[in-house]
mmCIF file of C-alpha atoms in Angstrom:
data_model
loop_
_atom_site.group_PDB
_atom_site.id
_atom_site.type_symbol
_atom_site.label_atom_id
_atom_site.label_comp_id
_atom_site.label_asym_id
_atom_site.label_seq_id
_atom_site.Cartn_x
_atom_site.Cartn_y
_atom_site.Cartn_z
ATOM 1 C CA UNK P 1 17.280 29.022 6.139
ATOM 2 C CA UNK P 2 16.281 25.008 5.355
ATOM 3 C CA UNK P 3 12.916 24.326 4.850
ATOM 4 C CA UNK P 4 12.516 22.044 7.648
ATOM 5 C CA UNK P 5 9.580 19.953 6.138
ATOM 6 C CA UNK P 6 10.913 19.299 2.562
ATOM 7 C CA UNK P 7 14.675 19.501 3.526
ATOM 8 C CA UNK P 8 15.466 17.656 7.180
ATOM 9 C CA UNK P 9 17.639 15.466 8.569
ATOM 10 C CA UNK P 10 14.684 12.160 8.091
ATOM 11 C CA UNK P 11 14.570 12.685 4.430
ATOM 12 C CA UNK P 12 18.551 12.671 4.421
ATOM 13 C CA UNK P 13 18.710 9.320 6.304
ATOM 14 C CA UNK P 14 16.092 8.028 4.126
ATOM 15 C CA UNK P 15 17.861 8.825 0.709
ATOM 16 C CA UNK P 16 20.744 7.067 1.821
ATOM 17 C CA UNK P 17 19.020 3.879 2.924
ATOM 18 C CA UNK P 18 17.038 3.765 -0.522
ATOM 19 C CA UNK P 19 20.378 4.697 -2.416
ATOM 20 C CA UNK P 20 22.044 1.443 -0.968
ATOM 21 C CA UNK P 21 19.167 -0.968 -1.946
ATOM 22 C CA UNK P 22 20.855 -2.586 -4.875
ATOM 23 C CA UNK P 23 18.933 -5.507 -6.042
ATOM 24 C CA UNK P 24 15.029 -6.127 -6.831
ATOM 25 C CA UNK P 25 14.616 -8.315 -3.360
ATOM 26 C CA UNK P 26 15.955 -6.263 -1.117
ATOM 27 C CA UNK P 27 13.895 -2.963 -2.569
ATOM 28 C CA UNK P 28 10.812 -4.815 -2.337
ATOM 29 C CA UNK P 29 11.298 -5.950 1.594
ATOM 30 C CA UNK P 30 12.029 -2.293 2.094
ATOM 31 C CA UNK P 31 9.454 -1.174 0.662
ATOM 32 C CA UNK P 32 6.817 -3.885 1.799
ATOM 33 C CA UNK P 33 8.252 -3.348 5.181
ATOM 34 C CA UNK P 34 7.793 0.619 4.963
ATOM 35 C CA UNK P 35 4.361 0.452 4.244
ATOM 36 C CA UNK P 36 3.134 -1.858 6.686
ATOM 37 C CA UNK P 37 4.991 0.404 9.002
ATOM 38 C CA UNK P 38 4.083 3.609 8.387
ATOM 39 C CA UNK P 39 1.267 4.124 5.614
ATOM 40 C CA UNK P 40 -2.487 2.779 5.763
ATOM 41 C CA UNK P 41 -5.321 3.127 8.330
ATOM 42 C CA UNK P 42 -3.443 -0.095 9.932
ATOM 43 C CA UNK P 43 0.191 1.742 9.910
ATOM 44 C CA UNK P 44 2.356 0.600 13.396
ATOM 45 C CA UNK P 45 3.344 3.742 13.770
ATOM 46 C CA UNK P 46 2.992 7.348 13.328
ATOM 47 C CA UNK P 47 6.714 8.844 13.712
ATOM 48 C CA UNK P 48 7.143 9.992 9.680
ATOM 49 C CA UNK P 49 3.592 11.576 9.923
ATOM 50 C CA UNK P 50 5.237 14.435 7.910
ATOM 51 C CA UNK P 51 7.468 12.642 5.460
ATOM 52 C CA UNK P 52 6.022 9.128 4.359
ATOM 53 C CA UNK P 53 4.488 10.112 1.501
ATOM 54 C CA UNK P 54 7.823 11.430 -0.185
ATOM 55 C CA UNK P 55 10.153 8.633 1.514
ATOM 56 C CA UNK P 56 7.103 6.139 -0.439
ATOM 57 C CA UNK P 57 7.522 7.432 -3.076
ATOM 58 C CA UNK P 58 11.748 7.379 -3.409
ATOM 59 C CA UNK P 59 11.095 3.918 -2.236
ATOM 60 C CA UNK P 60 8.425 3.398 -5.767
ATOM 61 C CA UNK P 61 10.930 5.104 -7.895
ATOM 62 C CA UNK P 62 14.032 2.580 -6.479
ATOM 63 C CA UNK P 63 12.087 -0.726 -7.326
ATOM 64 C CA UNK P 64 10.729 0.769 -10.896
ATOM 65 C CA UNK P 65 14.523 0.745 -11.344
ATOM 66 C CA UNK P 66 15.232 -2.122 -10.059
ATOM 67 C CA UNK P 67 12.623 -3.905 -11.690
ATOM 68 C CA UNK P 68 13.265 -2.388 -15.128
ATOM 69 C CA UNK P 69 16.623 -3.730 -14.498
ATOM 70 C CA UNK P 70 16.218 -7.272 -13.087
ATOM 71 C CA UNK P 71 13.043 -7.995 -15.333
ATOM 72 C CA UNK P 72 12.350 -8.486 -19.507
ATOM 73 C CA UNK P 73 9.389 -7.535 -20.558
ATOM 74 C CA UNK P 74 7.228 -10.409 -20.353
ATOM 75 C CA UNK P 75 8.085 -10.044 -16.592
ATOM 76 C CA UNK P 76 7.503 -6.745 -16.410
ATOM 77 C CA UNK P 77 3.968 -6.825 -17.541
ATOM 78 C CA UNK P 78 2.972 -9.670 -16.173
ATOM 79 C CA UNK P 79 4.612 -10.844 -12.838
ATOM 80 C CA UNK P 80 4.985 -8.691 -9.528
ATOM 81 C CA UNK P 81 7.974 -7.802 -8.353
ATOM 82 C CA UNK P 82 7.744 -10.770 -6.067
ATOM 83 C CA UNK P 83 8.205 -12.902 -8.823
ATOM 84 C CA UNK P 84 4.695 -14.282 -8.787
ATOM 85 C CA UNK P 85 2.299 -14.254 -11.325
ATOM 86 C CA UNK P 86 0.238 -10.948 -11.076
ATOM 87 C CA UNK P 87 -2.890 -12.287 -12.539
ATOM 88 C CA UNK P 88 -3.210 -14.914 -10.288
ATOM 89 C CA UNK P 89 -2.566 -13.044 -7.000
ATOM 90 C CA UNK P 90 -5.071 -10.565 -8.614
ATOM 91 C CA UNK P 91 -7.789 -13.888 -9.323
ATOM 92 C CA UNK P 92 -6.956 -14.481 -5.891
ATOM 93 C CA UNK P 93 -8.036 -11.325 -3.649
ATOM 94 C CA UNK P 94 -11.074 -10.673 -6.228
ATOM 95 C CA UNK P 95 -12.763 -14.067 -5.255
ATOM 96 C CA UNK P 96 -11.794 -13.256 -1.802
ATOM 97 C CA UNK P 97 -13.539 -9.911 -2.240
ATOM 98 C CA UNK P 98 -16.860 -11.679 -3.930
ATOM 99 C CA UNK P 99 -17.089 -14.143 -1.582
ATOM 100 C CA UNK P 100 -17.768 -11.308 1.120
ATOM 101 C CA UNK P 101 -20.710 -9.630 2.308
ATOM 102 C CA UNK P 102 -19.185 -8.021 5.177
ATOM 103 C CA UNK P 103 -17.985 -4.260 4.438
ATOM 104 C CA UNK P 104 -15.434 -4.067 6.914
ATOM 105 C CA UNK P 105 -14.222 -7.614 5.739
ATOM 106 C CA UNK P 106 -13.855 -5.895 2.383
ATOM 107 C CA UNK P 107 -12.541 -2.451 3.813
ATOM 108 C CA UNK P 108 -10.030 -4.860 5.323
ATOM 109 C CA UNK P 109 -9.469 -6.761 1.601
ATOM 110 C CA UNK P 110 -9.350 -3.489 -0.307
ATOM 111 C CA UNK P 111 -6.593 -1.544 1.958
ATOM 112 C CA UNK P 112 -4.382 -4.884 1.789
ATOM 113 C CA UNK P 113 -4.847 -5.367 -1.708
ATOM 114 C CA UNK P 114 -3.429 -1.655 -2.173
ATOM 115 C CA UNK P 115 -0.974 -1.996 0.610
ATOM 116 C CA UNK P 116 0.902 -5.426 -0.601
ATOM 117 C CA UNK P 117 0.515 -5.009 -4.741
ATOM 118 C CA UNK P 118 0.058 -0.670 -5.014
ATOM 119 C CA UNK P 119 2.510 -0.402 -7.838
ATOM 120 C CA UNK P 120 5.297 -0.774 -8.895
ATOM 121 C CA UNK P 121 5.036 -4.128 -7.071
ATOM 122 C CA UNK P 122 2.101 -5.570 -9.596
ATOM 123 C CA UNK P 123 2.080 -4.009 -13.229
ATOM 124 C CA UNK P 124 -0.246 -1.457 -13.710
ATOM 125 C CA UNK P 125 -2.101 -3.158 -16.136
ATOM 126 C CA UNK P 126 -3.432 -5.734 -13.449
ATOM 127 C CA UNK P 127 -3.543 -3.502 -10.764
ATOM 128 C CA UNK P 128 -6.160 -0.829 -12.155
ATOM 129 C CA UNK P 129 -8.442 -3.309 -13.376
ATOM 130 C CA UNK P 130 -8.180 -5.197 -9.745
ATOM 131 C CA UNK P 131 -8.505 -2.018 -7.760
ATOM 132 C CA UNK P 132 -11.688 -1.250 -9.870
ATOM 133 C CA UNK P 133 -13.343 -4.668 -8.917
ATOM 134 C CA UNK P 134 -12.528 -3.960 -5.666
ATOM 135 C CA UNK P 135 -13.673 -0.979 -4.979
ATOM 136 C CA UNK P 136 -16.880 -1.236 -6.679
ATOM 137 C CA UNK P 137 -17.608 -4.184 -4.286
ATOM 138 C CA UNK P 138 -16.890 -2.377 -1.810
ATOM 139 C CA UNK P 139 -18.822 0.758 -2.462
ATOM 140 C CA UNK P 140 -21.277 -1.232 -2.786
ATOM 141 C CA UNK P 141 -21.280 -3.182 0.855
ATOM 142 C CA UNK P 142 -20.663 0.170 2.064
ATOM 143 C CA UNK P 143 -23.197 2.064 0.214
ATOM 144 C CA UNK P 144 -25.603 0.108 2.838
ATOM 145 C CA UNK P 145 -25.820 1.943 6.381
ATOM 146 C CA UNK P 146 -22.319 2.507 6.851
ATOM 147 C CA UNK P 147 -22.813 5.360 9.833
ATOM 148 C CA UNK P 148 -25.583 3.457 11.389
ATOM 149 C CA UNK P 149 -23.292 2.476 14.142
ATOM 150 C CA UNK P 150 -22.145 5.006 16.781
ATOM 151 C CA UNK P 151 -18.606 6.158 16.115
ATOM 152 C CA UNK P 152 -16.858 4.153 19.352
ATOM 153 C CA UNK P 153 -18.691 0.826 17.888
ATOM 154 C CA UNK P 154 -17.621 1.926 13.935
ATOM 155 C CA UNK P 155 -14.121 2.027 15.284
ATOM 156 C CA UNK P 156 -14.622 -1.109 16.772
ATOM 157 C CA UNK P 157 -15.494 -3.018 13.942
ATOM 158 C CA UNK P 158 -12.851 -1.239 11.609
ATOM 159 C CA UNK P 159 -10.016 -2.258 13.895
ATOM 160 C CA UNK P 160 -9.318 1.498 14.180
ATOM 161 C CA UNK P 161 -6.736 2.258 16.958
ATOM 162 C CA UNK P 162 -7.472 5.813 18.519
ATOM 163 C CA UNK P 163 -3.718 8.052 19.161
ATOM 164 C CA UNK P 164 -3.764 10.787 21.585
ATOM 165 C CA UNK P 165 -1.494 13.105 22.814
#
């Protein structure tokens, strides 16, 4: 008998889809385009509730290997998988971050950060130190009477879109 969570006819479709990306670009709009879709408080959509972890993760593993293969190493440490210069897109959400004093603002700076760079689109290397600053500004917004709101108004403010049925 198949398991029908680990071994279904979704993670099938998926493996071939990831097993025909075949160059850095078009692994990294798949991937980008994934995300947005289906991971993250601000997902579109809710239909691989059971299997977007593992399909994110075949997606990871396909652009590590198509970045190992497209990139040297200079690249590899230091650019995304964009082609842009990881650093700078790093310099770039951190002063967004400290020029914020609005915890949902940096909720909202925080879960994109995560959701555009989360590796293996930005080296490591850049991305831990980045995710650090940016979540100790944000702790520290939200350390500040984060519940004080009612729950329909927190929603509200996060942008949080309620699914029923």
């Amino acid at each position: 008998m198949a398991n029908k969570i680990h071994d279904n006819s979704i993670r099938d479709e998926w493996t071939q889809k990831i097993g025909a990306l075949n160059t850095l670009a078009k692994g990294v709009e798949a991937l980008d385009t994934f995300r947005h879709q289906y991971t993250t408080p601000f997902r579109n959509s809710y239909d691989l509730e059971l299997d977007w972890g593992w399909i994110e993760l075949k997606l990871e593993e396909k652009v590590a290997l198509l970045k190992h293969k497209e990139f040297n190493d200079q690249q590899f440490l230091n650019q995304t998988a964009y082609g842009a210069d990881a650093q700078k897109e790093a310099d770039t959400v951190i002063a967004k971050m400290a020029a914020t004093t609005d915890k949902y603002e940096a909720e909202r700076i925080h879960i994109g950060f995560r959701l555009k760079f989360k590796p293996p689109i930005m080296p490591v290397n850049v991305f831990q130190d980045t995710d650090r600053i940016l979540g100790t500004k944000l702790m520290e917004l939200r350390n500040i009477g984060y519940y004080d709101l009612p729950l329909a108004e927190l929603r509200k403010v996060r942008g949080v879109r309620v699914i029923t049925g």
